[in-house]
Coordinates of C-alpha atoms in Angstrom, one line a residue:
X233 CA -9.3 -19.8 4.1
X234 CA -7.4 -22.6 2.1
X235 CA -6.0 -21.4 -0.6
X236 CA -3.5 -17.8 -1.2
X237 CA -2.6 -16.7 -4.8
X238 CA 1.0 -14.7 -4.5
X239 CA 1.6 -12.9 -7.0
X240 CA 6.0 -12.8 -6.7
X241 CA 8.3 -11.1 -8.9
X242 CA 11.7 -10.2 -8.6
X243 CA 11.8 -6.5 -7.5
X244 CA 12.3 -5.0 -3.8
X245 CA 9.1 -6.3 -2.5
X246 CA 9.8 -9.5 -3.5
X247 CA 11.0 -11.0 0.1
X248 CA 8.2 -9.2 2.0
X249 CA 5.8 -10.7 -0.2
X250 CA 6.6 -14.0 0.1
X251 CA 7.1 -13.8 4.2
X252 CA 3.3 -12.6 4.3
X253 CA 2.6 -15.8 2.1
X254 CA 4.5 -18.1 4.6
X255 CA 3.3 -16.0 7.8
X256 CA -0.5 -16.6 6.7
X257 CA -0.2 -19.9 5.5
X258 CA 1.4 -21.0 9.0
X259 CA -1.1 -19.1 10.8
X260 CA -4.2 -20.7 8.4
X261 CA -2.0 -24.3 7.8
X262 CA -2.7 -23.7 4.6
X263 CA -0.9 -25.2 1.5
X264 CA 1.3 -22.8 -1.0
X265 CA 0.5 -24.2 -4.9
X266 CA 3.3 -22.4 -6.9
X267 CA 2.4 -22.1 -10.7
X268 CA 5.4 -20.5 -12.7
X269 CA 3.8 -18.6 -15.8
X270 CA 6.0 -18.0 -18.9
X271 CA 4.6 -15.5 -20.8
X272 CA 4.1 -16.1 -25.0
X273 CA 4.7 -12.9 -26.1
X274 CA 5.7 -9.8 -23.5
X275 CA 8.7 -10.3 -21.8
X276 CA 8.6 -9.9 -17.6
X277 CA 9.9 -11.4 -14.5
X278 CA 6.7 -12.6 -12.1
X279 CA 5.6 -15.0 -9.5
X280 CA 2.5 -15.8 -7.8
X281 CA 1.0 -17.7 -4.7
X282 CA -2.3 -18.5 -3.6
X283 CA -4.4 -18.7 1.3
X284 CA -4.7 -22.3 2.7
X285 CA -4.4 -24.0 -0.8
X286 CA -1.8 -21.2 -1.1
X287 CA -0.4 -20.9 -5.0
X288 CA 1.9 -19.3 -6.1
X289 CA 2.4 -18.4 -9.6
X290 CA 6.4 -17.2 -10.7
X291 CA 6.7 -15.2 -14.3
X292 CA 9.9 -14.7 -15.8
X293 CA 11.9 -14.8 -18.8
X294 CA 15.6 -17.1 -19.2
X295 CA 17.4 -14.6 -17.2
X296 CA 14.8 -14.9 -14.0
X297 CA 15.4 -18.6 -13.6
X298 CA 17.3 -18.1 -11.1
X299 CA 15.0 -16.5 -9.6
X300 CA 12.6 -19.4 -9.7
X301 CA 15.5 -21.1 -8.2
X302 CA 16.2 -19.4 -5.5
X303 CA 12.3 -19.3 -4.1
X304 CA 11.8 -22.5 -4.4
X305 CA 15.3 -23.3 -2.3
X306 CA 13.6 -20.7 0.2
X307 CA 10.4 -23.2 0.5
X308 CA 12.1 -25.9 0.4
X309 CA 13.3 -24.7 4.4
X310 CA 10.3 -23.8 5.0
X311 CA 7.3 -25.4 7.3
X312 CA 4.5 -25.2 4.7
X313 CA 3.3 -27.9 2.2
X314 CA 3.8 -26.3 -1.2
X315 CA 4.2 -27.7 -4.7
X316 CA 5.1 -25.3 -8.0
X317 CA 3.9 -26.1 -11.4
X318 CA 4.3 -24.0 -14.9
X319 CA 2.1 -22.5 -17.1
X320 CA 2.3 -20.4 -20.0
X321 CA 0.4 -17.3 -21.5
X322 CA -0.6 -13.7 -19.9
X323 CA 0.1 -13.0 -16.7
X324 CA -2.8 -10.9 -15.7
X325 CA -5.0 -14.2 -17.2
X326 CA -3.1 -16.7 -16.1
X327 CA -3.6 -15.1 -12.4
X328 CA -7.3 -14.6 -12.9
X329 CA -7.9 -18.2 -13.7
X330 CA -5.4 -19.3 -11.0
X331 CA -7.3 -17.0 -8.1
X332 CA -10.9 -18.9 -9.0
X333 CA -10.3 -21.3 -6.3
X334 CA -8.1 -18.7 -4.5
X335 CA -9.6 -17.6 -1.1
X336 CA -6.4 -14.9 -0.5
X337 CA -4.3 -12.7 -3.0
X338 CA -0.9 -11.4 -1.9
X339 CA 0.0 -8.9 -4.7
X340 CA 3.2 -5.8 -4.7
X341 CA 1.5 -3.3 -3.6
X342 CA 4.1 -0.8 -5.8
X343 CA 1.8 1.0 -8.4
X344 CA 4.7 1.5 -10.8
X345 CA 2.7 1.9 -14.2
X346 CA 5.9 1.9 -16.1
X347 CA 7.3 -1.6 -14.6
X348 CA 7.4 -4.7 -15.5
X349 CA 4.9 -6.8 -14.7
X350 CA 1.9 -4.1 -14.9
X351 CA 1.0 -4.3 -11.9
X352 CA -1.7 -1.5 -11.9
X353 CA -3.3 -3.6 -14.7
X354 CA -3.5 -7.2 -13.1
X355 CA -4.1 -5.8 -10.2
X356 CA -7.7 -4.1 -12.0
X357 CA -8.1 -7.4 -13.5
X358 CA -8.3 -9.5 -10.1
X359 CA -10.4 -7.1 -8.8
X360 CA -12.8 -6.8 -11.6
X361 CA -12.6 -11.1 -12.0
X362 CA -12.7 -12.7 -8.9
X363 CA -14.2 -12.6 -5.0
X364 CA -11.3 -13.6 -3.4
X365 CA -9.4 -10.7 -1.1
X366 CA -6.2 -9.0 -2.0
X367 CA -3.7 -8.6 0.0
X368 CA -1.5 -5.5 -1.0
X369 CA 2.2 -5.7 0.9
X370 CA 4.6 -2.5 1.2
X371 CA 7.8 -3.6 -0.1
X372 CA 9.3 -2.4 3.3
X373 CA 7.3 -5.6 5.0
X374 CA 9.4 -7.8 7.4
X375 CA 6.3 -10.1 8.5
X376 CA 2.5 -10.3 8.3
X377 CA 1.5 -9.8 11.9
X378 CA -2.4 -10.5 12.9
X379 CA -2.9 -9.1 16.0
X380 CA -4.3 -5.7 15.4
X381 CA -7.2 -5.5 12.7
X382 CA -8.2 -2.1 11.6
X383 CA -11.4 -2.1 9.4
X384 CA -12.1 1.1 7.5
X385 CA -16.3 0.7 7.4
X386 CA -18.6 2.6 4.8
X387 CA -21.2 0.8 5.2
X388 CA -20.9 -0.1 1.3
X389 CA -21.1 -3.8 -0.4
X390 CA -17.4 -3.6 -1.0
X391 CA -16.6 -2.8 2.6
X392 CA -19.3 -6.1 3.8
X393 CA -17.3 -7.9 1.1
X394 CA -14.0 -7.4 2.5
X395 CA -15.6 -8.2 6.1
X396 CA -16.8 -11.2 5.0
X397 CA -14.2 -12.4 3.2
X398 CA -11.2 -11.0 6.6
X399 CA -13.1 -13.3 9.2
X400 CA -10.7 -16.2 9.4
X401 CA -8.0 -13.6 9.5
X402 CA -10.0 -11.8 12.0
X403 CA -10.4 -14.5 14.2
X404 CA -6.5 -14.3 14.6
X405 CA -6.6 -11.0 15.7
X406 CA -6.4 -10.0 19.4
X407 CA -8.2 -6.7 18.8
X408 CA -10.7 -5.3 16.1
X409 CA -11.5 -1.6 15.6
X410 CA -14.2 -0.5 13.2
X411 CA -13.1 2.7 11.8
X412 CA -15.1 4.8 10.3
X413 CA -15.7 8.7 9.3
X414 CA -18.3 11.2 9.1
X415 CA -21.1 10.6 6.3
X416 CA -18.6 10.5 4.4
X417 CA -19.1 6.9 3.2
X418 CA -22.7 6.9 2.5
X419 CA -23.5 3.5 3.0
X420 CA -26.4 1.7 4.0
X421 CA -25.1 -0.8 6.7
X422 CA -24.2 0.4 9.9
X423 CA -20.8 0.1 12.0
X424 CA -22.8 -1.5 14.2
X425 CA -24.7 -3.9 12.1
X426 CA -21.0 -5.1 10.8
X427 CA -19.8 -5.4 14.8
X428 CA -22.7 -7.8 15.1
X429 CA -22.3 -9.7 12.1
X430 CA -18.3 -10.4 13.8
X431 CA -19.9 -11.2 16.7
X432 CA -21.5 -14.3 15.3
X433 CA -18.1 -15.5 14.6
X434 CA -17.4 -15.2 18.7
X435 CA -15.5 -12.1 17.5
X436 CA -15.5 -8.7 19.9
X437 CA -14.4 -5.6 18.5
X438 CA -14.5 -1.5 19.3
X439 CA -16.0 0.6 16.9
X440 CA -14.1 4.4 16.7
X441 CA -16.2 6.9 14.5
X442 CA -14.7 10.5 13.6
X443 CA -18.0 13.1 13.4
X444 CA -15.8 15.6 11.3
X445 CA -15.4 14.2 7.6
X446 CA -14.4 17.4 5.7
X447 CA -11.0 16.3 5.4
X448 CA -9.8 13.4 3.1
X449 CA -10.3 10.0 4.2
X450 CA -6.6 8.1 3.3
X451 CA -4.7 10.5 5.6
X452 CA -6.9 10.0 8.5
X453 CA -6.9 6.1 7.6
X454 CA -3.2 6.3 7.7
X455 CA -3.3 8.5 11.1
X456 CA -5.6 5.7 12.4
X457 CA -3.3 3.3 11.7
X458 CA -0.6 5.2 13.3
X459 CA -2.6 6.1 16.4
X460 CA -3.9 2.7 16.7
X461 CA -1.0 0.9 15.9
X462 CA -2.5 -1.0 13.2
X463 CA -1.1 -4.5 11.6
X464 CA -3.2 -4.2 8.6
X465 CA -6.4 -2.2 7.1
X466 CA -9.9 -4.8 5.8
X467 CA -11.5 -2.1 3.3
X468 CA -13.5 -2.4 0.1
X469 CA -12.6 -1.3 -3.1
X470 CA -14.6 1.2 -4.4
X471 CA -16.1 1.6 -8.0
X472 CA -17.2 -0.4 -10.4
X473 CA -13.7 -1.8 -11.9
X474 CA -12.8 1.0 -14.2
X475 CA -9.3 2.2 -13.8
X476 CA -10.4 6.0 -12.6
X477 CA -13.1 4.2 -10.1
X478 CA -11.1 1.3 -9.3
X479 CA -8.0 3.5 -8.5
X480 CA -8.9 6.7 -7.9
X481 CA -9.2 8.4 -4.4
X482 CA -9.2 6.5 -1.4
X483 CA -8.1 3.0 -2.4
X484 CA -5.4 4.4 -5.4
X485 CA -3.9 6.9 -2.4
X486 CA -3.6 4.3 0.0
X487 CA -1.8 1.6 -1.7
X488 CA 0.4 4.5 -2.2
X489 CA 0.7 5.7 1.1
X490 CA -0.8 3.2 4.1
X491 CA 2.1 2.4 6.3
X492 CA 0.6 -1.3 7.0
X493 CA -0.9 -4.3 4.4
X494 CA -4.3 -3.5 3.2
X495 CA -6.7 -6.3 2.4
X496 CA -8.6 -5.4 -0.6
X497 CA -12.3 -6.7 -1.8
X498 CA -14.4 -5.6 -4.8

């Protein structure tokens, strides 16, 4: 991975955001390409960053230049190669095109669908658009820690995806648990076809599978993490990119609820 797309804007998550972007550029030495998009028409305060090339892309209108200031100061101090450039038009376009060459997304992980950006809506888009994983932060984030990899298998494309696309942050981890549940994913790959598939990588993992799947899956992800002391969930995102598939049950709950980062693929 050599290139993150953050998507920043100025709310409470803001900070955490940005110190996953720095903690996983260290970590990857990759370089933080900030694009500041000024949007035409809609008036909204936003930023964005991309993994190894790392970019990140800042929206806002006058009153957010400081803002814009301010995180750029931050990088400024910081030991990461970044450069900031500006743009202008929609910001859920102006991030798909940015996140082509992307190989990690940090996005708010806040499903506010009254704010400002819509964050619901670009988050859709990217998923519907583009390859690259998401990462979704809690706004509650001090640090992105890597040493502790929880990956919530259903044997489904999406899940494989997200496998795929986690193994250079897998390869920081220290330990890897495969978690999976019941029949209740119904896909075709096993947990330990995916276990192998690490192991190519030089990658060793444990793979914990709960027989009883009558109960819903995001709580006992969440109580996973809990038990297992998780520092972030690899999962697919299931449907087809419609809004009810896209965000309904499993992956809409637990970017409501997951108590750790989750890193999304489609």
């Amino acid at each position: 991975m050599k290139s993150i797309l953050l998507l920043v804007h100025e709310d409470e998550g803001q900070d955490a955001r940005l110190e996953a972007a720095l903690c996983i550029a260290r970590a990857l030495d990759a370089h933080l390409n900030c694009i500041e998009v000024k949007p035409r028409t809609t008036i909204a305060s936003e930023l964005y960053v991309g993994l190894g090339e790392t970019s990140m892309l800042a929206v806002g209108t006058d009153g957010d230049e400081a803002n814009g200031v301010a995180v750029r100061d931050r990088l400024s101090r910081e030991d990461v190669a970044w450069s900031w450039t500006e743009v202008q038009g929609d910001i859920a376009n102006c991030a798909i095109a940015a996140a082509r060459l992307a190989d990690l997304v940090i996005l708010n992980r806040t499903l506010d669908e009254h704010g400002v950006p819509d964050m619901p809506a670009i988050i859709t888009k990217l998923l519907e658009h583009q390859c690259a994983p998401i990462v979704a932060v809690p706004p509650a984030q001090e640090r992105f820690e890597f040493d502790r990899a929880l990956v919530a298998w259903d044997g489904r494309s999406s899940a494989a995806a997200a496998l795929r696309a986690s193994v250079p942050l897998l390869a920081l981890a220290k330990q890897i648990e495969l978690f999976t549940v019941g029949d209740i994913a119904g896909g075709d790959v096993p947990a330990e076809e995916a276990m192998a598939y690490l192991a190519q990588y030089g990658l060793r993992g444990e793979i914990r599978r709960i027989r009883d799947g009558s109960s819903k899956l995001a709580p006992r992800i969440n109580a996973e993490c809990e038990r297992w002391h998780a520092d972030y969930v690899v999962m697919g995102a299931f449907g087809r990119g419609a809004w009810r598939e896209t965000f309904g049950g499993v992956t809409r709950s637990l970017l409501k609820t997951s108590p750790v980062p989750l890193i999304l693929c489609h």
